[in-house]
Amino acid sequence: MTRESGARSRVSEIRPAAYGLNLPTSFAIVSRDESWQRGTMVESRLMHGHGRQRGNEIEAVDTCDERLANVCDAAADAARALVDTLPDAQVRMRVRAMREDDAESVETTITLRMHDVSIVTTPGDAHRDYELLRGLAGSKPSAKLAPLPIVWRNGSAAVLLHEAIGHAREHGAAEISWPAWLTVEAPLALRRETFRDVPLPRMTHLIARQSGAPFAPPRERIDIQLVAGGGYDPVTDVVTIEIAVSSVGAFTMQRTRSEIAASLAGAVGEPIRYPGVICSREGQQLYVASHAPVMLMDALP
Amino acid sequence: MTSLYRKWGRVVRYENGTTIRVEEAGEASDVEGVFEARPMLWEKGAQTRVSVPHHSVPQTGVPPPQTSGDLQQVESFVAQTLLSVHSCIVERLIVSAGISTHETNGVTWTEESLRVHLSLVKGRLRVLVDLASFDLDTIRSAAVALTRTGDPREAPPRVRLAQNVTAALLPALVGEIAIEQRGGGFDGRGLPIETRAVTADDPPNWYRPSYSIRPRRAWLNLRPLPFGSIDESMPQAVALLAPVIGTNLHVLCIDGDDVFPTELRAEHVAAVSGGEPAWYPYAAGSFGAEMML
């Protein structure tokens, strides 16, 4: 896990909760992955291939699907034009055009990095997130780390719940009790990063909502703005969250799911789109759109 | 650097119940600071009249590497592994056998590789095994130790580290003990890998784990140079319970009939065995040799 691609999640386990999920017999992909520094492209990768599943076997070859290639190239052209308008950030754009059985999709993600802090965005939100990053990256802590209540802003609580609820479900972890005011939508689907990969049950997105859990921000508190990464360990049931930008600077939090559930004290407002979660499991990195309201967590010892 | 790098590869991989056969070829270039990588036609290429010692390379065209027999080899090893570790929960098992042909800077060479990644769980403990051979003995030892483990203990004052443990630790010991880069084969830019003392200088070779990854300078195939003597009566750390962080190790340790988890700090290496080391897939290659802390 690094900060290079926004909030990343590292998890380790097999035991996929795959039963009942649709397993495509055919997966084709064309992707372009380009990195830019100060407006100059420094790395460019084209990848294409096709995986065909028969029972528990996959035959994977790097053939190119011309239709997907055209779709990918068109989206990449648009993304490059957007990159030109984001001059102050290191930028990585990744376009993935895919076909699973008969269902085609295209996904463009843009990773922006400034002052060793990165976020992941999509073309529609790129300029707004660019300004957010410009405002937050490099900001100085206003206090020292202390056992204070934590306010998760900018939808950052979505990363916490991505690990504590989403990944736990992926691994079939035992259900625990969460606050009644919290509902989390985190559907699973069999997803893979490339034609070489085995599809795994992964979140498609995560949306956390609150109902009737108002709180007044404590005067003494930690405000979390951006998250660098996180992980869930199914053996120990411990969630790790690495904070990138907060009122006390960067720090790491490690707690069990039960401790996290017991510490959630309130939330306000509608779900806020967090600027990006690139989720890595079994080495496969996938984008997971994530939303959560501003959330309050009791002080952790 | 403007030289074109090409790679043709086939691999059979077992991954947690699914077997995947991959065939692909790709090329990469690094021109005026821009690294580009793309797939290429399997038949594309190639250099001719190239021969590399110890490798079989046809004289005309780059060979499509074959993997006949690898599927059975992988499946057989998977079956033996699962039988050997039945007393533990298999959290993850990834086994692969592959062959790849590389071409760059006028050199062509072929490599075969075996890889095993195994994660075993017992209670709240997880043993990690990474191998570059189908070595059932190491796997059995790790599984037996995990099954018999007791409560955690303080680190023993003196402890031996098994080969598979030292291999993971070795990259963190550069500058702490005498280490050499063991020669043989070619690096990611087609340069010969020569035996050299590892120093603080820039490494002479380049590490390229995939055609789509920009090569970087690295010391390859680290090997600790032997010194001192190992006290065979000391407890032995036989398996990793977590990835090595710096020189901190969380390991399973055997002392007589007792097996226990413990945390070690490898700050003072007292001896390195002169026995034949084994190669492990840590960092850019690492030879494990028994050590004593």
Coordinates of C-alpha atoms in Angstrom, one line a residue:
Chain A
M1 CA 0.0 0.0 0.0
T2 CA 1.3 3.4 -0.9
R3 CA 0.0 6.9 -1.3
E4 CA 0.7 6.9 -5.0
S5 CA -2.8 6.0 -6.0
G6 CA -5.0 7.5 -3.5
A7 CA -6.5 5.5 -0.8
R8 CA -5.5 1.9 -1.2
S9 CA -6.6 -1.2 0.5
R10 CA -4.5 -4.2 1.1
V11 CA -6.2 -7.4 2.2
S12 CA -5.1 -11.0 2.3
E13 CA -7.3 -14.0 2.3
I14 CA -8.8 -16.5 -0.1
R15 CA -12.1 -17.9 1.1
P16 CA -14.1 -15.9 -1.5
A17 CA -17.7 -15.3 -0.8
A18 CA -18.4 -16.1 -4.5
Y19 CA -21.4 -18.3 -4.2
G20 CA -24.4 -16.8 -6.0
L21 CA -22.3 -14.3 -7.9
N22 CA -22.4 -14.3 -11.7
L23 CA -19.2 -15.7 -13.2
P24 CA -18.7 -14.6 -16.7
T25 CA -17.3 -17.2 -19.1
S26 CA -15.6 -14.6 -21.2
F27 CA -13.6 -11.5 -20.2
A28 CA -11.9 -9.2 -22.7
I29 CA -10.1 -6.0 -21.9
V30 CA -8.1 -3.2 -23.5
S31 CA -6.5 -0.7 -21.2
R32 CA -4.2 2.3 -21.4
D33 CA -2.3 3.5 -18.4
E34 CA -0.3 6.7 -18.7
S35 CA 1.7 8.8 -16.2
W36 CA 2.4 12.5 -16.5
Q37 CA 4.8 14.8 -14.6
R38 CA 4.6 18.5 -15.1
G39 CA 2.6 18.1 -18.2
T40 CA 5.0 15.6 -19.8
M41 CA 4.1 11.9 -20.3
V42 CA 6.7 9.7 -18.7
E43 CA 5.1 6.2 -18.9
S44 CA 2.6 4.6 -21.2
R45 CA 1.3 1.1 -21.1
L46 CA -1.1 -0.6 -23.4
M47 CA -2.6 -3.9 -22.2
H48 CA -5.1 -6.2 -23.9
G49 CA -6.2 -9.7 -23.7
H50 CA -9.0 -12.2 -23.3
G51 CA -9.7 -14.8 -20.6
R52 CA -12.1 -17.7 -21.2
Q53 CA -13.4 -19.6 -18.2
R54 CA -14.3 -23.3 -18.3
G55 CA -15.2 -24.6 -14.8
N56 CA -12.2 -23.9 -12.6
E57 CA -9.8 -23.2 -15.5
I58 CA -9.1 -20.0 -17.4
E59 CA -7.3 -19.8 -20.7
A60 CA -5.8 -16.3 -21.0
V61 CA -4.1 -14.8 -24.1
D62 CA -3.2 -11.3 -25.0
T63 CA -5.3 -10.9 -28.1
C64 CA -6.7 -7.5 -29.0
D65 CA -10.5 -6.9 -29.3
E66 CA -10.6 -4.1 -32.0
R67 CA -14.0 -2.8 -30.8
L68 CA -12.7 -2.4 -27.2
A69 CA -9.5 -0.9 -28.5
N70 CA -11.5 1.8 -30.3
V71 CA -13.6 2.5 -27.2
C72 CA -10.5 2.6 -25.0
D73 CA -8.6 4.9 -27.4
A74 CA -11.5 7.4 -27.6
A75 CA -11.8 7.5 -23.8
A76 CA -8.0 7.9 -23.5
D77 CA -8.0 10.8 -25.9
A78 CA -10.6 12.6 -23.8
A79 CA -8.7 11.8 -20.6
R80 CA -5.4 13.2 -22.1
A81 CA -7.2 16.4 -22.9
L82 CA -8.3 16.6 -19.3
V83 CA -4.8 15.9 -18.0
D84 CA -3.5 18.9 -19.9
T85 CA -5.7 21.1 -17.7
L86 CA -4.2 19.7 -14.4
P87 CA -0.7 21.1 -14.6
D88 CA 0.3 21.2 -11.0
A89 CA -0.2 17.5 -10.2
Q90 CA 1.5 14.3 -11.1
V91 CA -1.2 12.5 -13.0
R92 CA -1.9 8.9 -13.8
M93 CA -4.8 8.1 -16.1
R94 CA -6.1 4.6 -16.5
V95 CA -8.8 3.7 -19.1
R96 CA -10.2 0.2 -19.0
A97 CA -12.6 -0.9 -21.8
M98 CA -14.0 -4.3 -20.9
R99 CA -16.5 -6.9 -22.0
E100 CA -17.8 -9.6 -19.7
D101 CA -19.8 -12.0 -21.7
D102 CA -22.0 -9.5 -23.6
A103 CA -21.8 -6.6 -21.2
E104 CA -19.4 -3.8 -22.3
S105 CA -18.1 -1.1 -20.0
V106 CA -15.5 1.6 -19.9
E107 CA -13.9 3.1 -16.8
T108 CA -11.6 6.1 -16.6
T109 CA -9.8 6.9 -13.4
I110 CA -7.3 9.7 -12.8
T111 CA -4.9 9.7 -9.9
L112 CA -3.7 13.1 -8.9
R113 CA -0.6 13.6 -6.6
M114 CA 0.8 16.6 -4.9
H115 CA 3.2 16.9 -2.0
D116 CA 3.2 13.1 -1.5
V117 CA -0.6 13.1 -1.1
S118 CA -2.8 11.5 -3.8
I119 CA -6.4 11.1 -4.7
V120 CA -8.3 9.1 -7.3
T121 CA -11.0 10.8 -9.4
T122 CA -13.0 10.4 -12.5
P123 CA -13.3 12.8 -15.4
G124 CA -16.5 14.4 -14.2
D125 CA -15.0 15.2 -10.8
A126 CA -11.4 15.8 -11.8
H127 CA -11.4 19.6 -11.6
R128 CA -13.2 19.8 -8.3
D129 CA -10.9 17.1 -6.8
Y130 CA -7.8 18.9 -8.2
E131 CA -8.8 22.0 -6.3
L132 CA -9.5 20.0 -3.2
L133 CA -6.1 18.4 -3.4
R134 CA -4.4 21.8 -4.0
G135 CA -6.0 23.1 -0.9
L136 CA -5.2 20.1 1.3
A137 CA -1.9 18.7 0.1
G138 CA 1.0 20.3 2.0
S139 CA -1.2 21.7 4.7
K140 CA 0.4 21.7 8.1
P141 CA -1.1 20.0 11.2
S142 CA -2.6 22.4 13.7
A143 CA -2.3 20.1 16.7
K144 CA -0.5 17.0 17.9
L145 CA -2.0 13.6 17.8
A146 CA -4.0 12.9 21.0
P147 CA -6.8 10.6 22.0
L148 CA -9.6 12.9 20.8
P149 CA -12.9 12.4 19.0
I150 CA -12.5 12.1 15.3
V151 CA -14.6 13.7 12.6
W152 CA -14.3 12.0 9.2
R153 CA -14.8 14.6 6.5
N154 CA -14.9 14.6 2.7
G155 CA -16.5 11.2 2.7
S156 CA -13.4 9.7 4.2
A157 CA -15.5 7.5 6.5
A158 CA -16.2 5.5 3.4
V159 CA -12.7 4.2 3.4
L160 CA -13.1 3.1 7.0
L161 CA -16.3 1.3 6.2
H162 CA -14.9 -0.1 3.0
E163 CA -12.4 -2.0 5.1
A164 CA -14.5 -2.7 8.2
I165 CA -17.7 -3.7 6.4
G166 CA -17.0 -4.2 2.7
H167 CA -13.9 -6.3 2.9
A168 CA -15.2 -8.2 5.9
R169 CA -18.1 -9.2 3.8
E170 CA -15.9 -10.2 0.9
H171 CA -14.1 -12.6 3.3
G172 CA -17.3 -13.9 4.8
A173 CA -16.4 -12.5 8.3
A174 CA -18.9 -12.9 11.1
E175 CA -21.5 -10.2 11.2
I176 CA -21.1 -7.7 14.1
S177 CA -23.4 -5.1 15.4
W178 CA -23.2 -1.6 13.8
P179 CA -25.1 1.5 14.9
A180 CA -28.8 1.4 14.0
W181 CA -28.5 4.8 12.3
L182 CA -26.0 3.5 9.8
T183 CA -26.8 1.6 6.6
V184 CA -24.1 0.6 4.1
E185 CA -24.7 -0.5 0.5
A186 CA -21.6 -2.4 -0.7
P187 CA -22.7 -5.0 -3.3
L188 CA -20.2 -7.6 -4.4
A189 CA -19.5 -8.8 -7.9
L190 CA -16.9 -11.0 -9.4
R191 CA -14.3 -8.6 -10.7
R192 CA -10.7 -8.8 -12.0
E193 CA -8.1 -6.3 -13.0
T194 CA -6.7 -8.0 -16.1
F195 CA -7.3 -10.9 -18.4
R196 CA -4.6 -12.8 -16.5
D197 CA -6.4 -12.6 -13.2
V198 CA -8.8 -14.8 -11.4
P199 CA -12.1 -13.0 -10.7
L200 CA -12.7 -12.4 -7.1
P201 CA -15.8 -11.2 -5.1
R202 CA -15.2 -7.5 -4.9
M203 CA -17.2 -4.4 -4.0
T204 CA -18.5 -2.5 -6.9
H205 CA -19.1 0.6 -4.8
L206 CA -19.8 1.6 -1.3
I207 CA -22.5 4.1 -0.1
A208 CA -22.9 4.7 3.6
R209 CA -26.0 6.6 4.8
Q210 CA -27.2 7.9 8.2
S211 CA -30.6 8.4 9.6
G212 CA -31.2 10.5 12.8
A213 CA -27.7 10.5 14.1
P214 CA -26.9 14.2 14.5
F215 CA -23.9 15.5 16.4
A216 CA -22.2 18.7 17.2
P217 CA -18.5 18.6 16.4
P218 CA -16.6 18.6 19.7
R219 CA -14.4 21.6 20.2
E220 CA -11.4 19.4 20.8
R221 CA -11.2 16.9 18.0
I222 CA -9.3 15.5 15.1
D223 CA -10.5 16.3 11.6
I224 CA -9.7 13.8 8.9
Q225 CA -9.6 15.1 5.4
L226 CA -7.8 12.5 3.2
V227 CA -6.9 8.8 3.7
A228 CA -3.8 7.3 2.3
G229 CA -4.8 3.6 2.5
G230 CA -6.2 0.9 4.6
G231 CA -6.4 -2.8 5.2
Y232 CA -8.5 -5.5 6.8
D233 CA -7.0 -8.6 8.2
P234 CA -9.5 -11.5 8.2
V235 CA -7.4 -13.5 10.6
T236 CA -7.2 -10.9 13.4
D237 CA -10.3 -8.9 12.4
V238 CA -8.2 -5.8 12.6
V239 CA -8.7 -2.8 10.4
T240 CA -5.8 -0.5 9.6
I241 CA -6.4 3.0 8.3
E242 CA -3.5 5.3 7.2
I243 CA -4.5 8.9 7.4
A244 CA -2.8 11.2 4.9
V245 CA -4.2 14.6 5.8
S246 CA -5.8 15.6 9.1
S247 CA -5.6 18.3 11.7
V248 CA -2.9 16.3 13.5
G249 CA -1.1 15.3 10.3
A250 CA -0.6 11.8 9.0
F251 CA -1.1 8.9 11.3
T252 CA -2.1 5.3 11.4
M253 CA -5.1 3.8 13.2
Q254 CA -5.5 0.1 14.0
R255 CA -8.6 -1.3 15.6
T256 CA -10.8 -4.4 15.5
R257 CA -14.1 -4.1 13.7
S258 CA -16.0 -4.3 17.0
E259 CA -14.0 -1.4 18.4
I260 CA -14.7 0.6 15.4
A261 CA -18.4 -0.2 15.4
A262 CA -18.7 0.7 19.1
S263 CA -16.9 4.0 18.5
L264 CA -19.2 5.4 15.8
A265 CA -21.1 8.2 17.6
G266 CA -23.0 10.0 14.9
A267 CA -23.2 11.3 11.4
V268 CA -24.7 14.3 9.5
G269 CA -25.9 15.0 6.0
E270 CA -26.0 13.1 2.7
P271 CA -23.3 10.8 1.6
I272 CA -20.3 12.7 0.2
R273 CA -18.2 11.2 -2.6
Y274 CA -14.8 10.4 -1.3
P275 CA -12.2 11.2 -4.0
G276 CA -11.2 7.8 -4.8
V277 CA -10.5 4.3 -3.5
I278 CA -8.2 2.1 -5.4
C279 CA -8.7 -1.3 -3.8
S280 CA -5.9 -3.9 -4.0
R281 CA -6.7 -7.5 -3.2
E282 CA -4.5 -10.4 -4.3
G283 CA -2.5 -7.9 -6.2
Q284 CA -5.5 -6.8 -8.3
Q285 CA -6.2 -3.0 -8.2
L286 CA -9.7 -1.9 -8.8
Y287 CA -11.6 1.3 -8.5
V288 CA -14.4 1.4 -6.0
A289 CA -16.6 4.5 -5.8
S290 CA -17.1 5.4 -2.2
H291 CA -19.5 7.7 -0.4
A292 CA -20.2 8.5 3.3
P293 CA -21.6 11.3 5.4
V294 CA -19.5 13.3 7.8
M295 CA -19.1 11.0 10.7
L296 CA -18.1 11.3 14.3
M297 CA -16.0 8.6 16.1
D298 CA -15.4 8.6 19.8
A299 CA -11.8 9.1 21.0
L300 CA -9.8 5.9 20.6
P301 CA -7.4 5.1 23.3
Chain B
M1 CA 18.5 4.1 -23.1
T2 CA 16.7 3.3 -26.3
S3 CA 17.0 -0.4 -26.6
L4 CA 13.9 -2.4 -27.3
Y5 CA 13.1 -5.1 -24.8
R6 CA 10.9 -8.1 -25.8
K7 CA 9.5 -10.9 -23.8
W8 CA 7.5 -14.0 -24.7
G9 CA 6.0 -16.0 -21.8
R10 CA 3.8 -18.8 -20.9
V11 CA 2.8 -19.7 -17.4
V12 CA 0.5 -22.1 -15.6
R13 CA -0.8 -20.8 -12.3
Y14 CA -2.9 -22.4 -9.7
E15 CA -4.6 -19.7 -7.6
N16 CA -6.8 -20.8 -4.7
G17 CA -8.8 -23.4 -6.6
T18 CA -8.6 -21.9 -10.1
T19 CA -6.0 -22.9 -12.7
I20 CA -5.1 -20.2 -15.2
R21 CA -2.9 -20.6 -18.3
V22 CA -1.5 -17.4 -19.6
E23 CA 0.3 -16.8 -22.9
E24 CA 1.5 -13.3 -23.8
A25 CA 4.2 -11.4 -25.5
G26 CA 5.2 -7.8 -25.1
E27 CA 7.8 -5.2 -25.8
A28 CA 9.0 -2.1 -24.0
S29 CA 11.2 0.9 -24.8
D30 CA 12.6 3.8 -22.8
V31 CA 13.3 6.7 -25.2
E32 CA 14.2 10.1 -23.9
G33 CA 12.7 9.5 -20.5
V34 CA 9.4 8.0 -21.8
F35 CA 8.8 4.4 -20.9
E36 CA 6.4 2.6 -23.2
A37 CA 5.1 -1.0 -23.0
R38 CA 2.7 -2.8 -25.2
P39 CA 1.7 -6.3 -26.2
M40 CA 3.1 -7.6 -29.4
L41 CA 2.3 -10.5 -31.8
W42 CA 3.7 -13.8 -30.5
E43 CA 5.5 -14.4 -33.8
K44 CA 7.2 -11.0 -33.8
G45 CA 10.9 -10.7 -33.7
A46 CA 13.7 -11.6 -33.5
Q47 CA 17.4 -11.7 -33.0
T48 CA 19.1 -14.6 -34.7
R49 CA 22.3 -16.4 -34.2
V50 CA 22.3 -15.7 -30.6
S51 CA 23.3 -18.4 -28.1
V52 CA 23.5 -18.1 -24.4
P53 CA 25.5 -20.5 -22.2
H54 CA 23.4 -22.9 -20.3
H55 CA 20.3 -22.1 -22.2
S56 CA 18.8 -23.6 -25.3
V57 CA 17.9 -21.0 -27.9
P58 CA 17.1 -21.8 -31.5
Q59 CA 19.2 -20.1 -34.1
T60 CA 16.4 -18.6 -36.1
G61 CA 13.8 -16.6 -34.5
V62 CA 12.9 -16.3 -30.9
P63 CA 11.3 -19.5 -29.7
P64 CA 7.8 -19.6 -28.4
P65 CA 8.5 -21.1 -25.0
Q66 CA 6.7 -24.3 -24.3
T67 CA 4.9 -25.4 -21.1
S68 CA 3.9 -28.9 -21.9
G69 CA 3.9 -30.9 -18.7
D70 CA 3.7 -27.8 -16.4
L71 CA 0.0 -28.2 -15.8
Q72 CA 0.5 -31.7 -14.4
Q73 CA 3.5 -30.6 -12.5
V74 CA 1.6 -27.8 -10.9
E75 CA -1.5 -29.8 -10.2
S76 CA 0.6 -32.6 -8.6
F77 CA 2.4 -30.2 -6.4
V78 CA -0.8 -28.5 -5.3
A79 CA -2.3 -31.8 -4.4
Q80 CA 0.8 -32.8 -2.3
T81 CA 0.8 -29.4 -0.7
L82 CA -2.8 -29.5 0.4
L83 CA -2.3 -33.0 1.8
S84 CA 0.8 -31.9 3.7
V85 CA -0.9 -28.9 5.4
H86 CA -4.3 -30.5 6.1
S87 CA -4.0 -29.6 9.8
C88 CA -4.1 -25.9 9.1
I89 CA -6.4 -23.6 7.2
V90 CA -5.1 -22.8 3.8
E91 CA -5.7 -19.1 3.5
R92 CA -3.9 -18.7 0.2
L93 CA -2.1 -21.0 -2.2
I94 CA -0.6 -19.8 -5.4
V95 CA 1.6 -22.1 -7.4
S96 CA 3.0 -21.4 -10.8
A97 CA 5.4 -22.8 -13.4
G98 CA 6.4 -20.6 -16.3
I99 CA 8.9 -20.1 -19.1
S100 CA 9.9 -16.9 -20.8
T101 CA 12.2 -15.8 -23.5
H102 CA 13.8 -12.3 -23.3
E103 CA 15.5 -10.3 -26.0
T104 CA 17.3 -7.0 -25.6
N105 CA 20.6 -5.3 -26.5
G106 CA 21.4 -8.2 -28.9
V107 CA 21.0 -10.9 -26.3
T108 CA 18.4 -13.5 -26.1
W109 CA 17.9 -15.8 -23.1
T110 CA 15.3 -18.1 -21.7
E111 CA 14.3 -18.6 -18.1
E112 CA 12.1 -21.1 -16.3
S113 CA 10.5 -20.3 -13.0
L114 CA 8.6 -22.0 -10.3
R115 CA 6.9 -20.0 -7.6
V116 CA 4.9 -20.9 -4.5
H117 CA 3.1 -18.6 -2.2
L118 CA 1.4 -20.2 0.7
S119 CA -0.4 -18.7 3.7
L120 CA -1.5 -21.0 6.5
V121 CA -3.7 -20.0 9.4
K122 CA -4.1 -21.6 12.8
G123 CA -6.0 -19.5 15.3
R124 CA -4.8 -15.9 15.0
L125 CA -1.4 -16.9 13.5
R126 CA -0.6 -16.8 9.8
V127 CA 2.5 -18.5 8.4
L128 CA 3.9 -17.2 5.1
V129 CA 5.9 -19.4 2.7
D130 CA 7.4 -18.1 -0.5
L131 CA 9.5 -20.4 -2.6
A132 CA 11.2 -20.6 -6.0
S133 CA 11.0 -24.4 -6.0
F134 CA 8.4 -27.1 -5.3
D135 CA 9.9 -27.7 -1.9
L136 CA 7.5 -29.8 0.1
D137 CA 9.8 -30.2 3.1
T138 CA 9.8 -26.5 3.9
I139 CA 6.0 -26.4 3.6
R140 CA 5.6 -29.5 5.8
S141 CA 7.9 -28.0 8.4
A142 CA 6.0 -24.8 8.5
A143 CA 2.7 -26.6 8.8
V144 CA 3.9 -28.9 11.6
A145 CA 5.4 -26.0 13.5
L146 CA 2.2 -23.9 13.2
T147 CA 0.1 -26.9 14.4
R148 CA 2.3 -27.4 17.5
T149 CA 2.8 -23.7 18.4
G150 CA 2.2 -22.5 21.9
D151 CA 2.1 -19.1 23.5
P152 CA 4.3 -16.3 22.4
R153 CA 7.6 -15.9 24.2
E154 CA 10.4 -13.3 24.5
A155 CA 13.1 -13.6 21.9
P156 CA 15.8 -16.0 22.9
P157 CA 19.2 -14.4 23.5
R158 CA 20.7 -16.5 20.7
V159 CA 18.6 -17.8 17.8
R160 CA 19.3 -19.5 14.4
L161 CA 17.3 -18.4 11.4
A162 CA 16.4 -21.0 8.8
Q163 CA 17.2 -20.3 5.1
N164 CA 13.7 -19.4 4.2
V165 CA 13.7 -16.8 7.0
T166 CA 17.1 -15.2 6.2
A167 CA 16.2 -14.9 2.5
A168 CA 13.4 -12.6 3.4
L169 CA 15.6 -10.6 5.8
L170 CA 18.6 -10.3 3.6
P171 CA 17.6 -7.2 1.6
A172 CA 17.4 -5.3 4.9
L173 CA 20.9 -6.4 5.9
V174 CA 22.7 -4.6 3.1
G175 CA 25.4 -2.5 4.8
E176 CA 25.1 -4.6 8.0
I177 CA 26.9 -7.8 7.0
A178 CA 29.0 -8.7 4.0
I179 CA 26.8 -9.5 1.0
E180 CA 27.6 -10.2 -2.6
Q181 CA 25.6 -10.3 -5.8
R182 CA 25.9 -13.8 -7.1
G183 CA 26.7 -13.9 -10.8
G184 CA 24.9 -15.8 -13.5
G185 CA 22.4 -15.0 -16.2
F186 CA 21.3 -11.6 -17.5
D187 CA 19.6 -8.7 -16.0
G188 CA 16.6 -6.6 -17.2
R189 CA 18.7 -4.8 -19.8
G190 CA 20.5 -7.9 -21.1
L191 CA 23.7 -7.2 -19.1
P192 CA 25.5 -10.1 -17.6
I193 CA 25.0 -10.5 -13.9
E194 CA 28.4 -10.7 -12.4
T195 CA 29.5 -11.6 -8.9
R196 CA 30.2 -8.4 -7.1
A197 CA 30.4 -7.2 -3.6
V198 CA 27.3 -5.3 -2.6
T199 CA 28.2 -1.7 -1.8
A200 CA 26.6 1.6 -1.2
D201 CA 27.3 2.5 -4.9
D202 CA 24.7 2.3 -7.6
P203 CA 24.1 -1.3 -8.5
P204 CA 25.5 -2.2 -11.9
N205 CA 22.5 -4.2 -12.9
W206 CA 18.8 -3.6 -13.6
Y207 CA 15.7 -5.4 -12.3
R208 CA 12.8 -5.8 -14.6
P209 CA 10.2 -8.2 -13.2
S210 CA 7.8 -7.6 -16.1
Y211 CA 8.0 -6.1 -19.5
S212 CA 5.4 -3.6 -18.5
I213 CA 7.5 -2.4 -15.5
R214 CA 10.2 0.2 -16.0
P215 CA 13.5 -1.4 -15.0
R216 CA 15.3 0.0 -12.0
R217 CA 18.8 -0.4 -10.8
A218 CA 19.1 -3.1 -8.1
W219 CA 21.5 -5.6 -6.6
L220 CA 20.3 -8.9 -7.8
N221 CA 20.5 -12.4 -6.2
L222 CA 21.9 -11.3 -2.9
R223 CA 24.0 -13.8 -1.0
P224 CA 25.4 -13.4 2.5
L225 CA 29.1 -14.2 2.9
P226 CA 29.8 -16.9 5.5
F227 CA 31.5 -16.0 8.8
G228 CA 31.6 -17.2 12.4
S229 CA 30.1 -20.5 13.5
I230 CA 26.5 -21.5 14.0
D231 CA 25.6 -23.1 17.4
E232 CA 23.3 -25.9 16.3
S233 CA 21.9 -26.2 19.9
M234 CA 20.3 -22.8 19.7
P235 CA 16.5 -22.4 19.0
Q236 CA 15.7 -22.0 15.3
A237 CA 13.2 -19.6 13.6
V238 CA 11.7 -21.8 11.0
A239 CA 8.9 -19.7 9.5
L240 CA 7.7 -16.1 9.0
L241 CA 4.5 -15.0 10.7
A242 CA 4.4 -11.7 8.9
P243 CA 6.4 -9.9 6.2
V244 CA 9.7 -8.6 7.4
I245 CA 9.7 -4.9 8.3
G246 CA 13.1 -3.4 8.3
T247 CA 15.1 -5.8 10.5
N248 CA 12.1 -6.8 12.6
L249 CA 10.9 -10.4 12.3
H250 CA 7.8 -12.1 13.6
V251 CA 8.6 -15.8 13.4
L252 CA 7.8 -19.3 14.6
C253 CA 10.6 -20.6 16.7
I254 CA 11.5 -24.2 17.7
D255 CA 13.4 -24.9 20.9
G256 CA 13.6 -28.6 21.5
D257 CA 10.0 -29.8 21.7
D258 CA 8.6 -26.3 22.1
V259 CA 7.3 -24.2 19.3
F260 CA 6.4 -20.6 19.9
P261 CA 5.9 -17.2 18.2
T262 CA 8.4 -14.5 18.9
E263 CA 9.5 -11.2 17.7
L264 CA 13.2 -10.7 16.7
R265 CA 15.3 -7.7 15.9
A266 CA 18.1 -8.8 13.6
E267 CA 20.4 -6.1 14.7
H268 CA 23.5 -8.3 15.3
V269 CA 24.2 -11.2 13.1
A270 CA 26.7 -13.4 14.9
A271 CA 27.3 -16.0 12.1
V272 CA 26.3 -17.0 8.6
S273 CA 26.5 -20.6 7.5
G274 CA 28.9 -21.6 4.7
G275 CA 26.4 -24.2 3.4
E276 CA 25.0 -24.1 0.0
P277 CA 22.3 -21.4 0.0
A278 CA 19.0 -21.6 -1.8
W279 CA 17.4 -18.9 -3.9
Y280 CA 14.2 -17.3 -2.9
P281 CA 11.9 -14.8 -4.7
Y282 CA 12.4 -11.9 -2.3
A283 CA 13.1 -8.4 -3.6
A284 CA 15.3 -8.8 -6.7
G285 CA 16.4 -12.3 -5.7
S286 CA 17.9 -13.5 -2.4
F287 CA 19.9 -16.5 -1.3
G288 CA 18.9 -17.8 2.1
A289 CA 21.7 -19.2 4.2
E290 CA 21.3 -20.2 7.9
M291 CA 22.3 -17.4 10.2
M292 CA 22.6 -16.9 13.9
L293 CA 21.6 -13.8 15.8

